[in-house]
Short mmCIF file of C-alpha atoms in Angstrom, two decimals:
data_model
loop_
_atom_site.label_atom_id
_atom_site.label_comp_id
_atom_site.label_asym_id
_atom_site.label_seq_id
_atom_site.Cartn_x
_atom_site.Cartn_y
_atom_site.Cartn_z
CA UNK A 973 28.36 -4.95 3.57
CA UNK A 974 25.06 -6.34 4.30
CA UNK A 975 23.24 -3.56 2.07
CA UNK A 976 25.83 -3.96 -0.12
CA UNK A 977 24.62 -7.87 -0.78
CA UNK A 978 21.29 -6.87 -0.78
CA UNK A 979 21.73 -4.45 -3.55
CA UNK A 980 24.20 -7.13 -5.61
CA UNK A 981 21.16 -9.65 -5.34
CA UNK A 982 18.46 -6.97 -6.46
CA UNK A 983 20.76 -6.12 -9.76
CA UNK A 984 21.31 -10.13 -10.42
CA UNK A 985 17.69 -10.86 -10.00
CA UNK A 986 16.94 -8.19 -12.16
CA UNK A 987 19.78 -8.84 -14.81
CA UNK A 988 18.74 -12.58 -15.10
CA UNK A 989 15.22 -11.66 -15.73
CA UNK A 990 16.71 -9.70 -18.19
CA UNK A 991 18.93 -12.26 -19.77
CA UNK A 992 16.41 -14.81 -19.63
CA UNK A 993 13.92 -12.49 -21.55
CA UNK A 994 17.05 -12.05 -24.54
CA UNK A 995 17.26 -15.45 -24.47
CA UNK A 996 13.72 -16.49 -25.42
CA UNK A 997 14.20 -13.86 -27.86
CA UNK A 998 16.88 -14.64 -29.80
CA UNK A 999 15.49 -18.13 -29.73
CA UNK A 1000 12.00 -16.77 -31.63
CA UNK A 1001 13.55 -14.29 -33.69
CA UNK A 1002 16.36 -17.01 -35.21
CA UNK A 1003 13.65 -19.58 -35.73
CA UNK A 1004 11.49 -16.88 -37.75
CA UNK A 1005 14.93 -16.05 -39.81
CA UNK A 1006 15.26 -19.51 -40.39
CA UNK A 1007 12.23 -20.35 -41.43
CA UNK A 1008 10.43 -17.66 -42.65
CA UNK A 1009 13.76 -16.63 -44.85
CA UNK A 1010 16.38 -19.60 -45.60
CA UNK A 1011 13.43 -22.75 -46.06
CA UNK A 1012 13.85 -24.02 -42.82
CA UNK A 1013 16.09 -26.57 -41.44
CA UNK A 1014 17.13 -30.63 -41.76
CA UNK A 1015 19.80 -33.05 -41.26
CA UNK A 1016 19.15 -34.45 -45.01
CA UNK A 1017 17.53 -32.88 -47.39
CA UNK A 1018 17.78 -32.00 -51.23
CA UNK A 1019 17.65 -28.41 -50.38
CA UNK A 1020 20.97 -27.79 -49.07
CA UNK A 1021 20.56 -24.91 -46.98
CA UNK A 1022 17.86 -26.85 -45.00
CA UNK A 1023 21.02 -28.70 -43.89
CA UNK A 1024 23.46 -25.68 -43.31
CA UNK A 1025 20.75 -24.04 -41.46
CA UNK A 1026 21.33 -26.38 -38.86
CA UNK A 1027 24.75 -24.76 -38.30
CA UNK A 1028 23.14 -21.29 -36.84
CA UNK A 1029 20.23 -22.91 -35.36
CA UNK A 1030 22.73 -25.19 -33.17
CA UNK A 1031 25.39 -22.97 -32.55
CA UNK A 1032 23.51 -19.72 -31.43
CA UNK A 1033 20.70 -21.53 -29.69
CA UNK A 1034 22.63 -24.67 -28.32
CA UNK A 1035 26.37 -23.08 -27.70
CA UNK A 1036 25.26 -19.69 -27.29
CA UNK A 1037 22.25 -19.68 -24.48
CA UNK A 1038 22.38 -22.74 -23.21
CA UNK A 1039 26.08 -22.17 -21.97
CA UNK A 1040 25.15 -18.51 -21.05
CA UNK A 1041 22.49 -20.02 -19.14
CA UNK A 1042 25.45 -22.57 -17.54
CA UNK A 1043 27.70 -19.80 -16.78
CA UNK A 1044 24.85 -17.69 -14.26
CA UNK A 1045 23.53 -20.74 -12.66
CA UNK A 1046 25.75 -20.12 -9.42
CA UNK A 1047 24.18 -16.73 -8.99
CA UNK A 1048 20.41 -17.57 -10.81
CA UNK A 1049 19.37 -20.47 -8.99
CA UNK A 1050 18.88 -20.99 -4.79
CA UNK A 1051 19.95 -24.40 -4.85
CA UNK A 1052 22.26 -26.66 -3.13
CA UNK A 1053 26.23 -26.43 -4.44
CA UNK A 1054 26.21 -29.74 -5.59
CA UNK A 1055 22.72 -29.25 -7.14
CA UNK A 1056 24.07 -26.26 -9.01
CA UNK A 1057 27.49 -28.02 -9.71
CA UNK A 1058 25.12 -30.81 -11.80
CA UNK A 1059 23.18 -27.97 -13.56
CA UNK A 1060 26.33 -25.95 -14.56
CA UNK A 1061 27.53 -29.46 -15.95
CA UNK A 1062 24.42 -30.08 -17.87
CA UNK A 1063 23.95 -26.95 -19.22
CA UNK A 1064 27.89 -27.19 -20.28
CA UNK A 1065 27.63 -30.47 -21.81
CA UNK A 1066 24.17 -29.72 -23.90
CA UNK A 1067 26.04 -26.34 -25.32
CA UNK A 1068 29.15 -28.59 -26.58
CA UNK A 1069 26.94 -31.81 -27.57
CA UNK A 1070 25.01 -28.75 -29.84
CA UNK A 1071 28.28 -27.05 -31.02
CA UNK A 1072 29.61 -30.41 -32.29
CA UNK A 1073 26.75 -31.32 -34.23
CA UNK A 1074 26.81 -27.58 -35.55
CA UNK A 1075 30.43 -27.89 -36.73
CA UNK A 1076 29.15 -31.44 -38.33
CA UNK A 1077 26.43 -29.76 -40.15
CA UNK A 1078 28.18 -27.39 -41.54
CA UNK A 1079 31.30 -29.63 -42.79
CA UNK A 1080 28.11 -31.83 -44.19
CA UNK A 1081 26.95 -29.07 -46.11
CA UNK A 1082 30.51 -28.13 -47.70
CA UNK A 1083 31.59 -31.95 -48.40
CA UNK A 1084 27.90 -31.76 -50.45
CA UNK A 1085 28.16 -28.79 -52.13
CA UNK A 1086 32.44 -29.24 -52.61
CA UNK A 1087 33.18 -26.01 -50.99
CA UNK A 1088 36.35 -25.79 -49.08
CA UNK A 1089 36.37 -26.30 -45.24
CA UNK A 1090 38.14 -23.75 -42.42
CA UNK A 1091 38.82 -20.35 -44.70
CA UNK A 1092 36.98 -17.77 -42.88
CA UNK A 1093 38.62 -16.21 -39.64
CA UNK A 1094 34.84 -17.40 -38.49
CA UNK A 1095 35.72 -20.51 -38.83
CA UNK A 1096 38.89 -20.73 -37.18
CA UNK A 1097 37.62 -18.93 -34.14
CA UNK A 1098 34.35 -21.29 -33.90
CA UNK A 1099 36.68 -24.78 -34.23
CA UNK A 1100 39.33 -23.10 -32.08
CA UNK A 1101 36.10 -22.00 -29.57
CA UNK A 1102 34.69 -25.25 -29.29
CA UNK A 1103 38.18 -27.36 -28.65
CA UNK A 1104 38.90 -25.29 -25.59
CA UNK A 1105 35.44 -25.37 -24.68
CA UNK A 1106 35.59 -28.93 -24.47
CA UNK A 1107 38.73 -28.11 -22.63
CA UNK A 1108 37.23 -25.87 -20.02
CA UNK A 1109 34.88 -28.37 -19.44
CA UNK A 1110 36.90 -31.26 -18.86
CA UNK A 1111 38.59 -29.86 -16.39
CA UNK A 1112 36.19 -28.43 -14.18
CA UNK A 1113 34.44 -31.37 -14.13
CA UNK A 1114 37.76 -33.33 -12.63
CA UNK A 1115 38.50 -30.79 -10.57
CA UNK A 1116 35.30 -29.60 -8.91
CA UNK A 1117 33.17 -32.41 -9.52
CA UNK A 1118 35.00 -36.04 -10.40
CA UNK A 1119 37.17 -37.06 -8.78
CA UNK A 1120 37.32 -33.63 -7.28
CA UNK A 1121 40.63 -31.81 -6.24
CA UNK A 1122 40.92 -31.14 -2.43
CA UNK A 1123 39.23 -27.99 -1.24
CA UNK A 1124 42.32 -25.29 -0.89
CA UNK A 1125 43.68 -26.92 -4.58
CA UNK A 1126 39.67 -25.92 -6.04
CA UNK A 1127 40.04 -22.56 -4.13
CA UNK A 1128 42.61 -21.92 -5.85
CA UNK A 1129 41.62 -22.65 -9.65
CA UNK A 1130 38.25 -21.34 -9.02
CA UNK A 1131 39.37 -18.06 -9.85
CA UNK A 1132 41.27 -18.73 -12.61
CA UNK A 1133 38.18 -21.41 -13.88
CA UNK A 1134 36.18 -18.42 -13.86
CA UNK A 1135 38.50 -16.18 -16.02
CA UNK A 1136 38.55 -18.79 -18.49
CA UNK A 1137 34.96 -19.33 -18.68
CA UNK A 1138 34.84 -15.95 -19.29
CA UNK A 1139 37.03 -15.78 -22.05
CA UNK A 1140 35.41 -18.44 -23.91
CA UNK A 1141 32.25 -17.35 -23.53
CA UNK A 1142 33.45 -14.05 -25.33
CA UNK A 1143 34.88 -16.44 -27.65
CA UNK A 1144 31.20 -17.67 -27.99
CA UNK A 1145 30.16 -14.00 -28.76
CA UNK A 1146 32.47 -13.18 -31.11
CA UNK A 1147 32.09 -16.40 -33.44
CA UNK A 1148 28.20 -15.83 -33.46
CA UNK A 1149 28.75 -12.35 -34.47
CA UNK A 1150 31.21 -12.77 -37.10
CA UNK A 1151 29.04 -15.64 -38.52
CA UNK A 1152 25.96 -13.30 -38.37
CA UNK A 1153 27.88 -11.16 -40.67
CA UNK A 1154 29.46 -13.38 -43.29
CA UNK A 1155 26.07 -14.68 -43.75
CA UNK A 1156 24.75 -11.24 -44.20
CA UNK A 1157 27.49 -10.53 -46.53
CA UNK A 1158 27.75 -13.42 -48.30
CA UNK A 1159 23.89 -13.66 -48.78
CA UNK A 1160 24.11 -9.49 -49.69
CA UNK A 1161 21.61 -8.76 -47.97
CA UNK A 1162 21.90 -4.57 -47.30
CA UNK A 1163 18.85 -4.01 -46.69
CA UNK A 1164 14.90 -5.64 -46.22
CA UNK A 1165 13.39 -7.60 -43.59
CA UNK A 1166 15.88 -10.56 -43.58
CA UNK A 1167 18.64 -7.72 -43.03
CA UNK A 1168 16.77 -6.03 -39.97
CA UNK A 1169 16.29 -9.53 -38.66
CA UNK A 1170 19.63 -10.96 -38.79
CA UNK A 1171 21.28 -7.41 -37.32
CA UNK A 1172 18.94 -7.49 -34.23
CA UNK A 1173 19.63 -10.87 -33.25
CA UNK A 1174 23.13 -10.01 -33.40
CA UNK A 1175 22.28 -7.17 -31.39
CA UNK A 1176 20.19 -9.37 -29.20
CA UNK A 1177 23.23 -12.08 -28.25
CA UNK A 1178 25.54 -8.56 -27.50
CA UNK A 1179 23.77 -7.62 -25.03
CA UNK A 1180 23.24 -11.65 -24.18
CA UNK A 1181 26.66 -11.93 -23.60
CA UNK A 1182 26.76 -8.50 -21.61
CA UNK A 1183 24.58 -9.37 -19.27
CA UNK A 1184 25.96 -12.97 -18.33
CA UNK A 1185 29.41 -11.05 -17.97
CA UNK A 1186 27.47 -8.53 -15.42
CA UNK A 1187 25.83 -11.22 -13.29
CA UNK A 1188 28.96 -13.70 -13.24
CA UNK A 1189 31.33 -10.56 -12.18
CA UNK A 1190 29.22 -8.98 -9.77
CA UNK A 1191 30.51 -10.24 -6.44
CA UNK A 1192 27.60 -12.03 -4.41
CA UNK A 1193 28.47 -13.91 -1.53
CA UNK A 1194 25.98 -17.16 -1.30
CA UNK A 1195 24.16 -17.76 1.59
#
């Protein structure tokens, strides 16, 4: 059992180098995309797509990597629980605080250009994402950190706090994806530069997502 541990924190170690490097990645290669490709980004600007740039910039690098980030903390960082408890939390509430504003950019951008809001299956699944996000993170925080259920009650939802996280943060996944390809489709892009750049980063947060899955499921008792 004891080798067993040893080899769990070897593979974690090595999986959230890993994860960290994809992170910094995707965070380079969407800022060349965005810049080098669709004229940058702003809140207000004359050039609309400044302002629905925002949208991908928040949502993959806010909502994406900062609550990947969140989700490996217990297993990333030697810290003290509550320590980690507070850096889960921030992490959490950064990757919402970034998905709202996200959502808000891109209604902005529709209500300025008249296009109609919420009819792309995208779209559902990102709104629908982000409300039980909020969710998710509600209730953690009253039940593991304020006011804090008693300890055989948070035994008992850990589990189950865990799946969920889980399944929203595939949620995550598959909203980045499928906006990585209605842009690509909608912007017909085929082939080029822009193309190979847009289909690696969706590569890149794939294997993102894999990798948090792989460190939060591998079973590593804390010392």
């Amino acid at each position: 059992m004891v080798r067993d541990q040893s080899s769990y924190r070897v593979i974690i170690l090595l999986a959230t180098i890993f994860t960290h490097l994809l992170g910094a990645s995707i965070t380079l290669l969407v800022l060349y995309w965005l810049v080098n490709f669709r004229e940058g980004f702003a809140f207000m600007s004359p050039v609309k797509l400044k302002i629905f740039n925002l949208h991908p910039l928040l949502m993959i690098l806010g909502f994406v990597i900062f609550s990947g980030e969140a989700m490996i903390t217990y297993k990333a960082i030697p810290a003290t629980r509550y320590t980690l408890k507070l850096i889960h939390l921030i992490f959490h509430l950064i990757a919402l605080a970034t998905g709202i504003l996200g959502i808000y950019a891109v209604f902005k951008y529709h209500d300025e250009l008249d296009i109609p809001h919420m009819y792309t299956l995208h779209s559902w699944i990102g709104l629908s994402t982000v409300c039980l996000f909020g969710l998710q993170l509600l209730s953690g925080f009253i039940t593991f950190l304020f006011p804090g259920a008693e300890p055989a009650t948070r035994a008992r939802i850990a589990p189950w706090h865990v799946f969920s996280g889980l399944v929203i943060f595939v949620l995550v996944i598959v909203t980045a994806e499928t906006g990585l390809i209605e842009k690509f489709i909608f912007q017909k892009l085929k082939q080029g530069q822009e193309a190979f750049v847009v289909n690696f980063i969706g590569l890149l947060i794939l294997l993102f997502g894999i990798f948090v899955g792989l460190i939060v499921v591998i079973p590593l008792k804390r010392k």
